[in-house]
GROMACS .gro file of C-alpha atoms in nm:
model
  175
    1UNK     CA    1  -3.830   0.744  -3.948
    2UNK     CA    2  -3.669   0.660  -3.613
    3UNK     CA    3  -3.297   0.580  -3.625
    4UNK     CA    4  -3.208   0.226  -3.520
    5UNK     CA    5  -2.955   0.185  -3.238
    6UNK     CA    6  -2.678  -0.071  -3.267
    7UNK     CA    7  -2.323  -0.103  -3.135
    8UNK     CA    8  -1.989  -0.142  -3.306
    9UNK     CA    9  -1.641  -0.271  -3.225
   10UNK     CA   10  -1.537   0.061  -3.064
   11UNK     CA   11  -1.820   0.061  -2.811
   12UNK     CA   12  -1.982   0.358  -2.985
   13UNK     CA   13  -2.354   0.361  -3.055
   14UNK     CA   14  -2.403   0.428  -3.424
   15UNK     CA   15  -2.741   0.512  -3.565
   16UNK     CA   16  -2.890   0.447  -3.906
   17UNK     CA   17  -3.065   0.735  -4.079
   18UNK     CA   18  -3.239   0.768  -4.411
   19UNK     CA   19  -3.065   1.016  -4.641
   20UNK     CA   20  -3.191   1.048  -4.996
   21UNK     CA   21  -3.380   0.719  -4.975
   22UNK     CA   22  -3.076   0.524  -4.849
   23UNK     CA   23  -2.981   0.402  -4.503
   24UNK     CA   24  -2.653   0.549  -4.386
   25UNK     CA   25  -2.469   0.455  -4.065
   26UNK     CA   26  -2.355   0.753  -3.855
   27UNK     CA   27  -2.115   0.728  -3.562
   28UNK     CA   28  -1.997   1.016  -3.341
   29UNK     CA   29  -1.623   1.014  -3.261
   30UNK     CA   30  -1.540   1.287  -3.007
   31UNK     CA   31  -1.191   1.435  -3.049
   32UNK     CA   32  -1.107   1.188  -3.326
   33UNK     CA   33  -0.772   1.271  -3.484
   34UNK     CA   34  -0.804   1.393  -3.842
   35UNK     CA   35  -0.526   1.260  -4.065
   36UNK     CA   36  -0.454   1.290  -4.437
   37UNK     CA   37  -0.599   0.941  -4.492
   38UNK     CA   38  -0.941   1.049  -4.364
   39UNK     CA   39  -1.186   1.189  -4.616
   40UNK     CA   40  -1.364   1.497  -4.480
   41UNK     CA   41  -1.672   1.589  -4.680
   42UNK     CA   42  -1.808   1.873  -4.467
   43UNK     CA   43  -1.734   2.107  -4.176
   44UNK     CA   44  -1.977   2.241  -3.915
   45UNK     CA   45  -1.967   2.473  -3.614
   46UNK     CA   46  -2.160   2.497  -3.292
   47UNK     CA   47  -2.143   2.876  -3.250
   48UNK     CA   48  -2.188   3.039  -2.909
   49UNK     CA   49  -2.267   3.399  -2.819
   50UNK     CA   50  -2.391   3.510  -2.479
   51UNK     CA   51  -2.469   3.151  -2.379
   52UNK     CA   52  -2.689   3.091  -2.684
   53UNK     CA   53  -2.630   2.878  -2.993
   54UNK     CA   54  -2.650   3.013  -3.347
   55UNK     CA   55  -2.875   2.822  -3.588
   56UNK     CA   56  -2.902   2.913  -3.954
   57UNK     CA   57  -3.211   2.848  -4.162
   58UNK     CA   58  -3.087   2.707  -4.491
   59UNK     CA   59  -3.313   2.705  -4.798
   60UNK     CA   60  -3.490   2.369  -4.838
   61UNK     CA   61  -3.322   2.223  -4.524
   62UNK     CA   62  -3.453   2.412  -4.222
   63UNK     CA   63  -3.255   2.518  -3.916
   64UNK     CA   64  -2.917   2.364  -3.842
   65UNK     CA   65  -2.565   2.443  -3.731
   66UNK     CA   66  -2.375   2.647  -3.992
   67UNK     CA   67  -2.145   2.445  -4.214
   68UNK     CA   68  -2.092   2.292  -4.554
   69UNK     CA   69  -1.854   2.141  -4.803
   70UNK     CA   70  -1.485   2.208  -4.843
   71UNK     CA   71  -1.384   2.376  -5.168
   72UNK     CA   72  -1.093   2.228  -5.367
   73UNK     CA   73  -0.760   2.340  -5.218
   74UNK     CA   74  -0.924   2.476  -4.904
   75UNK     CA   75  -0.805   2.372  -4.557
   76UNK     CA   76  -1.063   2.239  -4.310
   77UNK     CA   77  -1.044   2.543  -4.080
   78UNK     CA   78  -1.063   2.784  -4.376
   79UNK     CA   79  -1.374   2.608  -4.505
   80UNK     CA   80  -1.530   2.619  -4.160
   81UNK     CA   81  -1.476   2.994  -4.119
   82UNK     CA   82  -1.603   3.060  -4.474
   83UNK     CA   83  -1.917   2.848  -4.427
   84UNK     CA   84  -1.998   2.999  -4.087
   85UNK     CA   85  -1.963   3.347  -4.233
   86UNK     CA   86  -2.176   3.262  -4.539
   87UNK     CA   87  -2.455   3.101  -4.335
   88UNK     CA   88  -2.446   3.298  -4.010
   89UNK     CA   89  -2.248   3.617  -4.081
   90UNK     CA   90  -2.031   3.564  -3.774
   91UNK     CA   91  -1.660   3.522  -3.701
   92UNK     CA   92  -1.487   3.379  -3.398
   93UNK     CA   93  -1.232   3.151  -3.239
   94UNK     CA   94  -1.259   2.778  -3.298
   95UNK     CA   95  -1.186   2.455  -3.111
   96UNK     CA   96  -1.212   2.109  -3.265
   97UNK     CA   97  -1.482   1.885  -3.113
   98UNK     CA   98  -1.485   1.563  -3.319
   99UNK     CA   99  -1.624   1.394  -3.628
  100UNK     CA  100  -1.927   1.199  -3.742
  101UNK     CA  101  -1.833   0.898  -3.951
  102UNK     CA  102  -2.071   0.856  -4.244
  103UNK     CA  103  -2.062   0.495  -4.362
  104UNK     CA  104  -2.237   0.347  -4.664
  105UNK     CA  105  -2.093   0.001  -4.595
  106UNK     CA  106  -2.437  -0.141  -4.514
  107UNK     CA  107  -2.620   0.053  -4.785
  108UNK     CA  108  -2.715  -0.191  -5.064
  109UNK     CA  109  -2.776   0.101  -5.301
  110UNK     CA  110  -2.436   0.266  -5.252
  111UNK     CA  111  -2.290   0.385  -5.582
  112UNK     CA  112  -1.908   0.366  -5.573
  113UNK     CA  113  -1.902   0.608  -5.867
  114UNK     CA  114  -2.134   0.853  -5.693
  115UNK     CA  115  -2.071   1.185  -5.523
  116UNK     CA  116  -1.967   1.046  -5.181
  117UNK     CA  117  -1.709   0.787  -5.072
  118UNK     CA  118  -1.794   0.463  -4.892
  119UNK     CA  119  -1.673   0.613  -4.562
  120UNK     CA  120  -1.625   0.983  -4.496
  121UNK     CA  121  -1.637   1.227  -4.208
  122UNK     CA  122  -1.822   1.544  -4.112
  123UNK     CA  123  -1.604   1.744  -3.871
  124UNK     CA  124  -1.737   1.969  -3.597
  125UNK     CA  125  -1.589   2.267  -3.415
  126UNK     CA  126  -1.698   2.495  -3.135
  127UNK     CA  127  -1.688   2.862  -3.232
  128UNK     CA  128  -1.696   3.137  -2.973
  129UNK     CA  129  -1.824   3.435  -3.168
  130UNK     CA  130  -1.613   3.748  -3.158
  131UNK     CA  131  -1.793   3.937  -3.440
  132UNK     CA  132  -2.162   3.932  -3.528
  133UNK     CA  133  -2.204   4.106  -3.862
  134UNK     CA  134  -2.517   4.230  -4.042
  135UNK     CA  135  -2.717   3.942  -4.193
  136UNK     CA  136  -2.710   4.012  -4.567
  137UNK     CA  137  -2.875   3.695  -4.716
  138UNK     CA  138  -2.614   3.679  -4.994
  139UNK     CA  139  -2.582   3.300  -4.982
  140UNK     CA  140  -2.817   3.011  -4.904
  141UNK     CA  141  -2.934   3.114  -4.555
  142UNK     CA  142  -3.272   3.269  -4.503
  143UNK     CA  143  -3.222   3.379  -4.143
  144UNK     CA  144  -3.028   3.312  -3.824
  145UNK     CA  145  -3.158   3.269  -3.473
  146UNK     CA  146  -3.005   3.242  -3.126
  147UNK     CA  147  -3.131   2.950  -2.920
  148UNK     CA  148  -3.068   2.839  -2.563
  149UNK     CA  149  -2.870   2.511  -2.574
  150UNK     CA  150  -3.155   2.314  -2.411
  151UNK     CA  151  -3.391   2.428  -2.686
  152UNK     CA  152  -3.169   2.330  -2.984
  153UNK     CA  153  -3.316   1.976  -3.020
  154UNK     CA  154  -3.662   2.127  -3.055
  155UNK     CA  155  -3.553   2.354  -3.341
  156UNK     CA  156  -3.318   2.132  -3.543
  157UNK     CA  157  -3.496   1.861  -3.739
  158UNK     CA  158  -3.205   1.622  -3.790
  159UNK     CA  159  -3.049   1.309  -3.640
  160UNK     CA  160  -2.989   1.255  -3.269
  161UNK     CA  161  -2.609   1.255  -3.289
  162UNK     CA  162  -2.620   1.633  -3.318
  163UNK     CA  163  -2.726   1.639  -2.951
  164UNK     CA  164  -2.404   1.455  -2.862
  165UNK     CA  165  -2.202   1.707  -3.063
  166UNK     CA  166  -2.372   1.995  -2.881
  167UNK     CA  167  -2.308   1.833  -2.542
  168UNK     CA  168  -1.938   1.791  -2.626
  169UNK     CA  169  -1.922   2.154  -2.747
  170UNK     CA  170  -2.069   2.269  -2.418
  171UNK     CA  171  -1.799   2.085  -2.221
  172UNK     CA  172  -1.517   2.272  -2.398
  173UNK     CA  173  -1.394   2.586  -2.226
  174UNK     CA  174  -1.461   2.905  -2.417
  175UNK     CA  175  -1.167   3.128  -2.502
   0.00000   0.00000   0.00000
């Protein structure tokens, strides 16, 4: 299903996507400040090596940027490095890019007692890979591939905001 474009009070262009049979509003906020009052549900990295982007093939989800949920007591950056290692078997230096706001405010089926809050954020970092380790398949990834940045949209089967995240990652200077 094609996402529907709209606009909000901040001049951003949110999209609506269908996740689990529900419409969810997603809005990209480059360099948004993360504070203690913001609920972060997941962390993700656009990982670069030799000009290419790392994509991990996750069981039952296809190819995407490495990332995942934050474990209890874990800091955002710790979770990011753990998830990138578990899904891509790489390590590197990171720079914060921004966050995608995930809003259920317009979802008539939102369950306030469910797994996710009404509004939460997925945070994104750029990682410049310093170590590429053997791919052991110990976790949920099936494989990893290296893709030219222009080819990423043809490999990832997800929402269009991920293109904006990639573009912002490309504008950051590597270490």
